[in-house]
């Protein structure tokens, strides 16, 4: 949304994108509720978590450290190390 405001000429469909982002923004509080729920160790004992634990851990980690989810092919070795340490920090919150 910031780029739409600061560089409106960069996007040929800026008004359409802005409308979609504004519609999506109303769901942002839901992210915090979901994160809080799954950060609770009791919630992670549920069958719905353990049945797909590997996927759920990655998805929760990416929600906690969203800047750590870029296209890894564009990262240097140093960036990859930083990314992995971010995921490790997020994962430690799950234990």
Coordinates of C-alpha atoms in Angstrom, one line a residue:
X1 CA 0.0 0.0 0.0
X2 CA 2.9 2.3 0.7
X3 CA 4.2 2.0 -2.8
X4 CA 0.8 2.7 -4.2
X5 CA 0.8 6.0 -2.3
X6 CA 4.3 7.0 -2.9
X7 CA 4.6 5.8 -6.5
X8 CA 1.1 5.8 -8.0
X9 CA 2.4 6.0 -11.6
X10 CA 4.4 2.8 -11.2
X11 CA 1.2 0.7 -11.3
X12 CA -1.1 0.9 -14.3
X13 CA -4.0 -0.5 -12.2
X14 CA -3.2 1.4 -9.0
X15 CA -6.8 2.2 -8.1
X16 CA -7.9 -1.4 -8.6
X17 CA -4.9 -2.6 -6.5
X18 CA -5.7 -0.1 -3.8
X19 CA -9.3 -1.2 -3.6
X20 CA -8.2 -4.9 -3.3
X21 CA -5.7 -4.1 -0.6
X22 CA -8.2 -2.0 1.4
X23 CA -10.7 -4.9 1.2
X24 CA -8.0 -7.3 2.4
X25 CA -6.8 -5.0 5.2
X26 CA -10.0 -5.6 7.2
X27 CA -8.8 -9.2 7.8
X28 CA -5.4 -8.2 9.2
X29 CA -6.6 -8.4 12.9
X30 CA -7.4 -12.1 12.2
X31 CA -3.6 -12.8 11.7
X32 CA -2.9 -11.8 15.3
X33 CA -5.7 -13.9 16.6
X34 CA -4.5 -17.0 14.6
X35 CA -0.9 -16.4 15.7
X36 CA -1.9 -16.1 19.4
X37 CA -3.9 -19.3 19.2
X38 CA -1.2 -21.4 17.6
X39 CA 1.5 -19.9 19.9
X40 CA -0.3 -21.4 22.9
X41 CA 1.3 -24.8 23.5
X42 CA -2.1 -26.3 24.4
X43 CA -3.4 -25.4 20.9
X44 CA -0.5 -27.2 19.3
X45 CA -1.4 -30.4 21.0
X46 CA -4.5 -30.6 18.8
X47 CA -4.8 -33.2 16.1
X48 CA -5.3 -30.4 13.5
X49 CA -1.8 -29.2 14.4
X50 CA 0.0 -32.4 14.7
X51 CA -1.4 -34.0 11.6
X52 CA 0.5 -31.4 9.5
X53 CA 3.0 -30.2 12.0
X54 CA 5.8 -29.6 9.5
X55 CA 3.6 -27.4 7.3
X56 CA 2.0 -25.7 10.3
X57 CA 5.4 -24.8 11.9
X58 CA 6.7 -23.3 8.7
X59 CA 3.5 -21.3 8.1
X60 CA 3.5 -20.0 11.7
X61 CA 7.2 -19.1 11.4
X62 CA 6.6 -17.2 8.2
X63 CA 3.8 -15.3 9.9
X64 CA 6.0 -14.3 12.8
X65 CA 9.0 -13.4 10.6
X66 CA 7.4 -12.3 7.3
X67 CA 10.5 -10.5 6.1
X68 CA 12.2 -13.9 6.2
X69 CA 10.1 -15.3 3.3
X70 CA 11.7 -13.8 0.1
X71 CA 12.6 -15.7 -3.0
X72 CA 15.7 -17.6 -1.6
X73 CA 17.3 -17.7 -5.1
X74 CA 17.9 -13.9 -4.8
X75 CA 19.6 -14.2 -1.4
X76 CA 23.4 -14.2 -0.7
X77 CA 24.9 -16.7 1.7
X78 CA 24.9 -14.0 4.4
X79 CA 21.2 -13.2 3.8
X80 CA 20.3 -16.9 3.9
X81 CA 22.1 -17.2 7.3
X82 CA 20.1 -14.2 8.5
X83 CA 16.9 -15.8 7.2
X84 CA 17.6 -19.1 8.9
X85 CA 18.4 -17.4 12.2
X86 CA 15.0 -15.6 11.9
X87 CA 13.2 -18.9 11.5
X88 CA 15.2 -20.3 14.4
X89 CA 14.1 -17.4 16.6
X90 CA 10.5 -17.9 15.6
X91 CA 10.6 -21.7 16.1
X92 CA 12.1 -21.1 19.6
X93 CA 8.9 -19.3 20.5
X94 CA 7.0 -22.5 19.7
X95 CA 8.9 -24.6 22.2

